[in-house]
Each structure stands twice: as C-alpha cells, then as structure tokens.
PDB file of C-alpha atoms in Angstrom:
ATOM      1  CA  MET A   1       0.000   0.000   0.000  1.00  0.00           C
ATOM      2  CA  GLY A   2       1.372   3.427  -0.938  1.00  0.00           C
ATOM      3  CA  THR A   3       1.729   6.407   1.339  1.00  0.00           C
ATOM      4  CA  THR A   4      -0.250   9.592   0.759  1.00  0.00           C
ATOM      5  CA  GLN A   5       1.923  12.173  -0.965  1.00  0.00           C
ATOM      6  CA  PRO A   6       1.784  15.948  -1.372  1.00  0.00           C
ATOM      7  CA  ILE A   7       1.359  17.477  -4.809  1.00  0.00           C
ATOM      8  CA  ARG A   8       4.893  18.725  -5.374  1.00  0.00           C
ATOM      9  CA  ASN A   9       4.728  19.947  -8.961  1.00  0.00           C
ATOM     10  CA  ARG A  10       3.495  23.532  -8.964  1.00  0.00           C
ATOM     11  CA  LYS A  11       1.843  23.307 -12.389  1.00  0.00           C
ATOM     12  CA  GLU A  12      -0.047  20.197 -11.325  1.00  0.00           C
ATOM     13  CA  LEU A  13      -1.000  21.905  -8.071  1.00  0.00           C
ATOM     14  CA  GLN A  14      -2.449  24.857  -9.964  1.00  0.00           C
ATOM     15  CA  LYS A  15      -4.522  22.546 -12.178  1.00  0.00           C
ATOM     16  CA  PHE A  16      -5.622  20.448  -9.193  1.00  0.00           C
ATOM     17  CA  SER A  17      -6.709  23.468  -7.149  1.00  0.00           C
ATOM     18  CA  THR A  18      -8.810  24.946  -9.972  1.00  0.00           C
ATOM     19  CA  TYR A  19     -10.287  21.720 -11.401  1.00  0.00           C
ATOM     20  CA  TYR A  20     -13.723  22.339  -9.832  1.00  0.00           C
ATOM     21  CA  GLN A  21     -13.598  25.981 -10.867  1.00  0.00           C
ATOM     22  CA  THR A  22     -12.591  25.784 -14.536  1.00  0.00           C
ATOM     23  CA  VAL A  23     -12.884  22.189 -15.800  1.00  0.00           C
ATOM     24  CA  LYS A  24     -15.870  20.797 -13.899  1.00  0.00           C
ATOM     25  CA  PRO A  25     -17.405  23.789 -12.098  1.00  0.00           C
ATOM     26  CA  HIS A  26     -18.736  22.877  -8.675  1.00  0.00           C
ATOM     27  CA  PRO A  27     -18.516  25.638  -6.012  1.00  0.00           C
ATOM     28  CA  ARG A  28     -18.777  23.286  -3.008  1.00  0.00           C
ATOM     29  CA  ASN A  29     -16.062  20.947  -4.219  1.00  0.00           C
ATOM     30  CA  TYR A  30     -13.862  23.868  -5.229  1.00  0.00           C
ATOM     31  CA  ALA A  31     -14.216  25.441  -1.772  1.00  0.00           C
ATOM     32  CA  LEU A  32     -13.388  22.113  -0.110  1.00  0.00           C
ATOM     33  CA  ILE A  33     -10.097  21.801  -1.982  1.00  0.00           C
ATOM     34  CA  ILE A  34      -9.135  25.459  -1.596  1.00  0.00           C
ATOM     35  CA  LEU A  35      -9.789  25.415   2.162  1.00  0.00           C
ATOM     36  CA  GLY A  36      -7.914  22.138   2.472  1.00  0.00           C
ATOM     37  CA  LEU A  37      -4.886  23.606   0.712  1.00  0.00           C
ATOM     38  CA  ASN A  38      -4.984  26.974   2.483  1.00  0.00           C
ATOM     39  CA  THR A  39      -5.794  26.018   6.086  1.00  0.00           C
ATOM     40  CA  ALA A  40      -3.969  22.665   6.433  1.00  0.00           C
ATOM     41  CA  LEU A  41      -6.953  21.359   8.403  1.00  0.00           C
ATOM     42  CA  ARG A  42      -7.614  17.633   8.585  1.00  0.00           C
ATOM     43  CA  ILE A  43     -10.573  16.498   6.495  1.00  0.00           C
ATOM     44  CA  SER A  44     -12.467  15.486   9.663  1.00  0.00           C
ATOM     45  CA  ASP A  45     -12.275  19.094  10.890  1.00  0.00           C
ATOM     46  CA  LEU A  46     -13.174  20.594   7.509  1.00  0.00           C
ATOM     47  CA  LEU A  47     -16.311  18.502   7.265  1.00  0.00           C
ATOM     48  CA  GLN A  48     -17.565  19.677  10.668  1.00  0.00           C
ATOM     49  CA  LEU A  49     -17.497  23.353   9.687  1.00  0.00           C
ATOM     50  CA  GLN A  50     -20.782  25.247   9.447  1.00  0.00           C
ATOM     51  CA  TRP A  51     -21.378  28.449   7.559  1.00  0.00           C
ATOM     52  CA  SER A  52     -21.474  30.395  10.828  1.00  0.00           C
ATOM     53  CA  ASP A  53     -17.840  29.340  11.413  1.00  0.00           C
ATOM     54  CA  VAL A  54     -16.644  31.181   8.313  1.00  0.00           C
ATOM     55  CA  TYR A  55     -19.248  33.924   7.853  1.00  0.00           C
ATOM     56  CA  ASP A  56     -20.736  36.482  10.226  1.00  0.00           C
ATOM     57  CA  PHE A  57     -24.377  36.724   9.161  1.00  0.00           C
ATOM     58  CA  TYR A  58     -24.936  39.819  11.335  1.00  0.00           C
ATOM     59  CA  THR A  59     -22.200  41.945   9.755  1.00  0.00           C
ATOM     60  CA  GLN A  60     -22.449  40.066   6.448  1.00  0.00           C
ATOM     61  CA  ARG A  61     -18.718  39.582   6.256  1.00  0.00           C
ATOM     62  CA  PHE A  62     -16.426  36.598   6.113  1.00  0.00           C
ATOM     63  CA  ARG A  63     -14.586  35.969   9.326  1.00  0.00           C
ATOM     64  CA  GLU A  64     -10.865  36.662   9.523  1.00  0.00           C
ATOM     65  CA  HIS A  65     -10.154  33.488  11.487  1.00  0.00           C
ATOM     66  CA  LEU A  66     -11.528  30.045  12.279  1.00  0.00           C
ATOM     67  CA  LEU A  67     -11.634  28.788  15.854  1.00  0.00           C
ATOM     68  CA  ILE A  68     -11.339  25.014  15.592  1.00  0.00           C
ATOM     69  CA  LEU A  69     -11.477  22.307  18.235  1.00  0.00           C
ATOM     70  CA  GLU A  70      -9.454  19.605  16.506  1.00  0.00           C
ATOM     71  CA  GLN A  71     -11.184  16.230  16.639  1.00  0.00           C
ATOM     72  CA  LYS A  72      -7.960  14.225  16.611  1.00  0.00           C
ATOM     73  CA  THR A  73      -6.014  16.168  19.264  1.00  0.00           C
ATOM     74  CA  GLY A  74      -8.764  17.890  21.270  1.00  0.00           C
ATOM     75  CA  LYS A  75      -6.804  21.147  20.977  1.00  0.00           C
ATOM     76  CA  GLN A  76      -8.152  24.528  19.988  1.00  0.00           C
ATOM     77  CA  ASN A  77      -6.606  25.998  16.846  1.00  0.00           C
ATOM     78  CA  TYR A  78      -6.979  29.575  15.633  1.00  0.00           C
ATOM     79  CA  ILE A  79      -6.520  29.714  11.854  1.00  0.00           C
ATOM     80  CA  ALA A  80      -6.589  32.661   9.467  1.00  0.00           C
ATOM     81  CA  LEU A  81      -8.863  32.669   6.444  1.00  0.00           C
ATOM     82  CA  ASN A  82      -6.679  34.051   3.674  1.00  0.00           C
ATOM     83  CA  LYS A  83      -7.743  35.693   0.428  1.00  0.00           C
ATOM     84  CA  ASN A  84      -7.773  32.427  -1.539  1.00  0.00           C
ATOM     85  CA  ALA A  85     -10.108  30.812   0.983  1.00  0.00           C
ATOM     86  CA  LYS A  86     -12.458  33.803   1.129  1.00  0.00           C
ATOM     87  CA  ASN A  87     -12.702  34.061  -2.652  1.00  0.00           C
ATOM     88  CA  ALA A  88     -13.615  30.390  -2.945  1.00  0.00           C
ATOM     89  CA  LEU A  89     -16.188  30.701  -0.168  1.00  0.00           C
ATOM     90  CA  ARG A  90     -17.693  33.794  -1.781  1.00  0.00           C
ATOM     91  CA  TRP A  91     -18.270  31.937  -5.064  1.00  0.00           C
ATOM     92  CA  TYR A  92     -19.773  29.026  -3.167  1.00  0.00           C
ATOM     93  CA  MET A  93     -22.004  31.294  -1.071  1.00  0.00           C
ATOM     94  CA  ASP A  94     -23.340  33.130  -4.124  1.00  0.00           C
ATOM     95  CA  ALA A  95     -24.345  29.769  -5.579  1.00  0.00           C
ATOM     96  CA  CYS A  96     -26.119  28.224  -2.583  1.00  0.00           C
ATOM     97  CA  PHE A  97     -27.571  31.047  -0.372  1.00  0.00           C
ATOM     98  CA  PRO A  98     -26.812  29.273   2.943  1.00  0.00           C
ATOM     99  CA  GLN A  99     -28.310  29.620   6.415  1.00  0.00           C
ATOM    100  CA  GLU A 100     -26.177  29.983   9.557  1.00  0.00           C
ATOM    101  CA  SER A 101     -26.759  26.429  10.743  1.00  0.00           C
ATOM    102  CA  ASP A 102     -26.048  24.791   7.374  1.00  0.00           C
ATOM    103  CA  TYR A 103     -22.979  22.635   7.189  1.00  0.00           C
ATOM    104  CA  LEU A 104     -20.358  24.219   4.966  1.00  0.00           C
ATOM    105  CA  PHE A 105     -19.751  21.055   2.954  1.00  0.00           C
ATOM    106  CA  CYS A 106     -23.264  19.710   3.120  1.00  0.00           C
ATOM    107  CA  LYS A 107     -24.974  16.986   1.144  1.00  0.00           C
ATOM    108  CA  ASN A 108     -26.791  18.127  -1.993  1.00  0.00           C
ATOM    109  CA  THR A 109     -30.079  16.895  -0.542  1.00  0.00           C
ATOM    110  CA  ASP A 110     -29.645  17.825   3.136  1.00  0.00           C
ATOM    111  CA  ARG A 111     -27.931  20.984   4.345  1.00  0.00           C
ATOM    112  CA  GLN A 112     -28.082  19.865   7.976  1.00  0.00           C
ATOM    113  CA  HIS A 113     -25.637  17.019   7.375  1.00  0.00           C
ATOM    114  CA  PRO A 114     -22.116  17.176   5.927  1.00  0.00           C
ATOM    115  CA  ILE A 115     -20.802  14.921   3.221  1.00  0.00           C
ATOM    116  CA  ASN A 116     -18.868  11.976   4.619  1.00  0.00           C
ATOM    117  CA  ARG A 117     -15.155  11.238   4.337  1.00  0.00           C
ATOM    118  CA  SER A 118     -15.705   8.780   1.476  1.00  0.00           C
ATOM    119  CA  GLN A 119     -17.454  11.463  -0.556  1.00  0.00           C
ATOM    120  CA  ALA A 120     -14.673  13.942   0.216  1.00  0.00           C
ATOM    121  CA  TYR A 121     -12.115  11.344  -0.846  1.00  0.00           C
ATOM    122  CA  ARG A 122     -13.858  10.840  -4.188  1.00  0.00           C
ATOM    123  CA  ILE A 123     -13.948  14.607  -4.768  1.00  0.00           C
ATOM    124  CA  VAL A 124     -10.213  14.954  -4.146  1.00  0.00           C
ATOM    125  CA  LYS A 125      -9.352  11.762  -6.010  1.00  0.00           C
ATOM    126  CA  GLU A 126     -11.190  12.809  -9.165  1.00  0.00           C
ATOM    127  CA  ALA A 127      -9.458  16.186  -9.281  1.00  0.00           C
ATOM    128  CA  ALA A 128      -6.074  14.540  -8.732  1.00  0.00           C
ATOM    129  CA  ALA A 129      -6.666  11.870 -11.364  1.00  0.00           C
ATOM    130  CA  GLN A 130      -7.512  14.512 -13.957  1.00  0.00           C
ATOM    131  CA  THR A 131      -4.698  16.937 -13.150  1.00  0.00           C
ATOM    132  CA  THR A 132      -1.711  15.090 -11.635  1.00  0.00           C
ATOM    133  CA  ASN A 133       0.491  12.107 -12.395  1.00  0.00           C
ATOM    134  CA  SER A 134       0.360  10.813  -8.825  1.00  0.00           C
ATOM    135  CA  ARG A 135      -1.802   7.915  -7.687  1.00  0.00           C
ATOM    136  CA  MET A 136      -0.992   8.602  -4.031  1.00  0.00           C
ATOM    137  CA  VAL A 137      -3.259  11.638  -3.595  1.00  0.00           C
ATOM    138  CA  SER A 138      -5.966  11.576  -0.930  1.00  0.00           C
ATOM    139  CA  CYS A 139      -7.672  14.086   1.371  1.00  0.00           C
ATOM    140  CA  HIS A 140      -4.581  14.139   3.587  1.00  0.00           C
ATOM    141  CA  SER A 141      -2.538  15.218   0.550  1.00  0.00           C
ATOM    142  CA  MET A 142      -4.018  18.718   0.860  1.00  0.00           C
ATOM    143  CA  ARG A 143      -2.553  19.075   4.348  1.00  0.00           C
ATOM    144  CA  LYS A 144       0.762  17.606   3.208  1.00  0.00           C
ATOM    145  CA  THR A 145       0.814  19.867   0.135  1.00  0.00           C
ATOM    146  CA  PHE A 146       0.430  22.943   2.307  1.00  0.00           C
ATOM    147  CA  GLY A 147       3.345  21.846   4.477  1.00  0.00           C
ATOM    148  CA  TYR A 148       5.543  20.876   1.535  1.00  0.00           C
ATOM    149  CA  HIS A 149       5.253  24.183  -0.318  1.00  0.00           C
ATOM    150  CA  ALA A 150       5.422  26.311   2.828  1.00  0.00           C
ATOM    151  CA  TRP A 151       8.727  24.550   3.632  1.00  0.00           C
ATOM    152  CA  LYS A 152      10.191  24.065   0.170  1.00  0.00           C
ATOM    153  CA  HIS A 153       9.192  27.302  -1.507  1.00  0.00           C
ATOM    154  CA  PRO A 154       8.219  29.797   1.229  1.00  0.00           C
ATOM    155  CA  GLU A 155       8.971  32.774  -1.013  1.00  0.00           C
ATOM    156  CA  LYS A 156       6.609  31.468  -3.721  1.00  0.00           C
ATOM    157  CA  ALA A 157       3.949  29.679  -1.702  1.00  0.00           C
ATOM    158  CA  GLU A 158       0.435  30.684  -2.688  1.00  0.00           C
ATOM    159  CA  MET A 159      -0.778  29.197   0.574  1.00  0.00           C
ATOM    160  CA  ASP A 160      -0.030  31.801   3.214  1.00  0.00           C
ATOM    161  CA  ILE A 161       0.735  30.454   6.695  1.00  0.00           C
ATOM    162  CA  PRO A 162      -2.697  30.393   8.360  1.00  0.00           C
ATOM    163  CA  PHE A 163      -1.815  29.793  11.985  1.00  0.00           C
ATOM    164  CA  ILE A 164      -2.044  32.465  14.640  1.00  0.00           C
ATOM    165  CA  LEU A 165       0.901  32.070  16.993  1.00  0.00           C
ATOM    166  CA  ASP A 166       1.207  32.577  20.743  1.00  0.00           C
ATOM    167  CA  VAL A 167       5.004  32.679  20.852  1.00  0.00           C
ATOM    168  CA  ILE A 168       7.933  33.088  18.465  1.00  0.00           C
ATOM    169  CA  VAL A 169      11.371  32.033  19.743  1.00  0.00           C
ATOM    170  CA  SER A 170      14.365  32.560  17.472  1.00  0.00           C
ATOM    171  CA  ASN A 171      18.138  32.396  17.552  1.00  0.00           C
ATOM    172  CA  PRO A 172      18.855  33.760  14.060  1.00  0.00           C
ATOM    173  CA  PRO A 173      22.286  34.399  12.520  1.00  0.00           C
ATOM    174  CA  TYR A 174      23.708  37.486  14.240  1.00  0.00           C
ATOM    175  CA  ILE A 175      27.522  37.416  14.115  1.00  0.00           C
ATOM    176  CA  LYS A 176      28.987  40.151  11.924  1.00  0.00           C
ATOM    177  CA  GLU A 177      31.492  39.169   9.264  1.00  0.00           C
ATOM    178  CA  GLU A 178      34.053  41.455  10.900  1.00  0.00           C
ATOM    179  CA  GLU A 179      33.828  39.373  14.091  1.00  0.00           C
ATOM    180  CA  LYS A 180      34.870  36.187  12.313  1.00  0.00           C
ATOM    181  CA  LYS A 181      38.563  36.756  13.073  1.00  0.00           C
ATOM    182  CA  ASP A 182      37.895  36.568  16.815  1.00  0.00           C
ATOM    183  CA  MET A 183      36.003  33.257  16.752  1.00  0.00           C
ATOM    184  CA  GLU A 184      37.234  29.818  17.821  1.00  0.00           C
ATOM    185  CA  ARG A 185      38.305  27.420  15.075  1.00  0.00           C
ATOM    186  CA  ASN A 186      35.999  24.661  16.292  1.00  0.00           C
ATOM    187  CA  VAL A 187      33.042  26.948  15.525  1.00  0.00           C
ATOM    188  CA  LEU A 188      34.312  28.228  12.191  1.00  0.00           C
ATOM    189  CA  ASP A 189      35.306  24.771  10.964  1.00  0.00           C
ATOM    190  CA  TYR A 190      32.204  22.828  11.953  1.00  0.00           C
ATOM    191  CA  GLU A 191      29.237  25.222  12.149  1.00  0.00           C
ATOM    192  CA  PRO A 192      27.492  26.162   8.860  1.00  0.00           C
ATOM    193  CA  HIS A 193      28.340  29.793   8.142  1.00  0.00           C
ATOM    194  CA  LEU A 194      24.826  30.385   6.833  1.00  0.00           C
ATOM    195  CA  ALA A 195      23.576  29.870  10.394  1.00  0.00           C
ATOM    196  CA  LEU A 196      26.144  32.199  11.943  1.00  0.00           C
ATOM    197  CA  PHE A 197      26.878  35.339   9.965  1.00  0.00           C
ATOM    198  CA  VAL A 198      25.126  38.483   8.813  1.00  0.00           C
ATOM    199  CA  PRO A 199      26.466  41.327   6.661  1.00  0.00           C
ATOM    200  CA  ASP A 200      28.363  43.995   8.585  1.00  0.00           C
ATOM    201  CA  ASN A 201      26.148  46.679   7.062  1.00  0.00           C
ATOM    202  CA  ASP A 202      22.873  44.930   7.957  1.00  0.00           C
ATOM    203  CA  PRO A 203      23.233  43.165  11.337  1.00  0.00           C
ATOM    204  CA  LEU A 204      19.475  43.221  12.049  1.00  0.00           C
ATOM    205  CA  LEU A 205      18.561  41.574   8.758  1.00  0.00           C
ATOM    206  CA  TYR A 206      16.875  38.498  10.248  1.00  0.00           C
ATOM    207  CA  TYR A 207      15.520  40.243  13.337  1.00  0.00           C
ATOM    208  CA  TRP A 208      13.593  42.706  11.199  1.00  0.00           C
ATOM    209  CA  HIS A 209      12.070  39.976   9.021  1.00  0.00           C
ATOM    210  CA  ILE A 210      11.025  37.892  12.051  1.00  0.00           C
ATOM    211  CA  ALA A 211       9.605  40.943  13.841  1.00  0.00           C
ATOM    212  CA  HIS A 212       7.661  41.889  10.720  1.00  0.00           C
ATOM    213  CA  PHE A 213       6.348  38.308  10.443  1.00  0.00           C
ATOM    214  CA  GLY A 214       5.344  38.448  14.105  1.00  0.00           C
ATOM    215  CA  LYS A 215       3.257  41.571  13.562  1.00  0.00           C
ATOM    216  CA  LYS A 216       1.131  39.579  11.103  1.00  0.00           C
ATOM    217  CA  LYS A 217       1.072  36.176  12.761  1.00  0.00           C
ATOM    218  CA  LEU A 218       1.275  36.684  16.531  1.00  0.00           C
ATOM    219  CA  ARG A 219      -2.026  36.984  18.340  1.00  0.00           C
ATOM    220  CA  ARG A 220      -2.631  40.122  20.428  1.00  0.00           C
ATOM    221  CA  ASN A 221      -0.166  40.144  23.338  1.00  0.00           C
ATOM    222  CA  GLY A 222       1.727  37.279  21.682  1.00  0.00           C
ATOM    223  CA  ARG A 223       5.339  37.006  22.825  1.00  0.00           C
ATOM    224  CA  LEU A 224       8.569  37.321  20.879  1.00  0.00           C
ATOM    225  CA  TYR A 225      11.946  36.065  22.178  1.00  0.00           C
ATOM    226  CA  PHE A 226      15.322  36.637  20.474  1.00  0.00           C
ATOM    227  CA  GLU A 227      18.844  35.604  21.239  1.00  0.00           C
ATOM    228  CA  ILE A 228      21.000  38.538  20.135  1.00  0.00           C
ATOM    229  CA  ASN A 229      24.511  39.731  19.425  1.00  0.00           C
ATOM    230  CA  ALA A 230      25.679  41.423  22.626  1.00  0.00           C
ATOM    231  CA  ALA A 231      26.800  44.421  20.584  1.00  0.00           C
ATOM    232  CA  CYS A 232      23.368  44.965  19.017  1.00  0.00           C
ATOM    233  CA  GLY A 233      21.006  44.895  22.002  1.00  0.00           C
ATOM    234  CA  ASN A 234      19.939  48.535  21.889  1.00  0.00           C
ATOM    235  CA  MET A 235      19.601  48.430  18.118  1.00  0.00           C
ATOM    236  CA  VAL A 236      17.197  45.487  18.332  1.00  0.00           C
ATOM    237  CA  VAL A 237      15.213  47.223  21.073  1.00  0.00           C
ATOM    238  CA  GLU A 238      14.857  50.369  18.929  1.00  0.00           C
ATOM    239  CA  MET A 239      13.820  48.302  15.899  1.00  0.00           C
ATOM    240  CA  LEU A 240      11.121  46.498  17.903  1.00  0.00           C
ATOM    241  CA  GLU A 241       9.840  49.828  19.249  1.00  0.00           C
ATOM    242  CA  GLU A 242       9.573  51.137  15.682  1.00  0.00           C
ATOM    243  CA  GLU A 243       7.658  47.980  14.712  1.00  0.00           C
ATOM    244  CA  GLY A 244       5.146  48.682  17.481  1.00  0.00           C
ATOM    245  CA  TYR A 245       6.097  46.010  20.020  1.00  0.00           C
ATOM    246  CA  LYS A 246       5.637  46.705  23.736  1.00  0.00           C
ATOM    247  CA  ASN A 247       6.986  45.511  27.093  1.00  0.00           C
ATOM    248  CA  ILE A 248      10.408  45.145  25.476  1.00  0.00           C
ATOM    249  CA  GLU A 249      13.041  43.839  27.880  1.00  0.00           C
ATOM    250  CA  LEU A 250      16.783  43.362  27.338  1.00  0.00           C
ATOM    251  CA  ILE A 251      18.187  40.515  29.458  1.00  0.00           C
ATOM    252  CA  GLN A 252      21.828  39.794  30.294  1.00  0.00           C
ATOM    253  CA  ASP A 253      23.492  36.366  30.372  1.00  0.00           C
ATOM    254  CA  LEU A 254      25.592  35.025  33.287  1.00  0.00           C
ATOM    255  CA  SER A 255      28.616  36.993  32.110  1.00  0.00           C
ATOM    256  CA  GLY A 256      26.659  40.246  32.154  1.00  0.00           C
ATOM    257  CA  LYS A 257      26.380  40.624  28.363  1.00  0.00           C
ATOM    258  CA  ASP A 258      23.155  41.533  26.581  1.00  0.00           C
ATOM    259  CA  ARG A 259      21.884  38.183  25.273  1.00  0.00           C
ATOM    260  CA  ILE A 260      18.068  37.900  25.220  1.00  0.00           C
ATOM    261  CA  ILE A 261      15.283  40.253  24.204  1.00  0.00           C
ATOM    262  CA  LYS A 262      11.633  39.603  24.916  1.00  0.00           C
ATOM    263  CA  ALA A 263       8.675  41.661  23.752  1.00  0.00           C
ATOM    264  CA  ARG A 264       4.904  41.556  23.332  1.00  0.00           C
ATOM    265  CA  LYS A 265       2.879  42.381  20.256  1.00  0.00           C
TER     266      LYS A 265
END
C-alpha cells in the first residue's frame, strides 16, 4: 500500500486546485479543496465546519479566522482565512444562499448534514486523477501539500501560513562578518556559516524579518523572544519599538552581556 503524498509539482497543483472551478465547475467541491490547501486542516475538521464558522451573518462579512477544536487532538486551533479561501467561499455562497446552521460542505439533498469522508475522498481523487500524475493523492494530501510548499518554496507559496501564533522564539544568525577573526576554530570549521553570519552593514537583517512576520502572525499580546549579538542589544530594542512592540526587555546572560530580548505584540 502506498503512502499519501503531497502534490509537489506547482503546475499540477495549480490545475488540481482549480479543477472544480474551470474544468468541472462545482462551487462546493472547489471550496473544499481550496480550504484544504490553504488552512492545512484535517478532512475530519473541515467537514464539521458550518457556515457560521466562516461567515458572520450579522455583519455580512467573512470571518478573519476560524476557531477550531481539533477532533484528533482535542486542541483549539486559531486559523486565518486568507484571500484564496475567502474568494472560494464567496463563489460558493453566491451559488447556494446558505443559512447559519447549514454545514459548509453539506450533502446536496440535506444541508443539515455534511458529506462523509468517502465522498470527500472521491472529490479529491477525481481532481487529482484529472490533473496530476500521482496515484498517491488523498484528502490528507491537501494538508501535506500545504506543508511541503510552505517549507520548500516559502517565497513562492500561494498558501499563506494560516496559523495564529502565541510565541515566536528565534536564535537567528547574528555574528557580523568582521567578528569572524575573533572566533574559535571549532566553531568556524564545523558550524554552517549560513547559520552564523550576517552582513556587517545589515546586522538586524533576520531580526527585522522575524519581527515583521510576528506583527502579522502573533495573536494580540503574543510574545517574541530573540537571542542577540551582545553588541546589538539597543539596536534590536529600537527596531522592535519602531515595529510597534511593547513591554520590550533586554536581558543579560551570566557573564553580564546583553543576550536575550523579549517583547509583546
């Protein structure tokens, strides 16, 4: 028996994701695949969604986030609805005129009951068979595809990271090139330089990118922790202040050098 695989080829992924939009139009099936690819939710959690989970009928607007109690883990998960997901849901909504209590991926004949996993499997399998060369595509492939492209091609991924984070902890590269001459040989010879050094003229390169990411993905009052270059503590503090972080604290290590910064969004 084969193992479920992600859809790695980007051209095949594009065809797979739009199969129920352009080849065999079906708004429900299209929304199922787009949400699967853009939220990384398990199929069991997708099928339990109701329209009220994704749409506020009072304000008549799509919600910014899903609050999910995962069936497999019992954990709550707070997941962003990105533009791709909202656009697919909007097309679906315009076609079916739902009520709040309707299941999002309901049966054609009964809106108070969702389709089952076998039906979802057939929906995914048909799209894959018509658009990809892989026989190892199933519902779980959507979750794996999200993870694969977010890891392999983060700069190109159409599927924006949906999770809302409580904490970011990072020890990014922070040693300036000019400091290389003062380092021990056992570090220079055996540690990958990509993980150690930053340009002399841009020592906060990675801190800025992580802080900027945190402004989008940390929940309110979410926490950010950095290990830092002892020579750059005040610079990092000033950068975080400019980015709008609060409760910023610079912490010294046992030798009295600036080493850790913590902050809240």
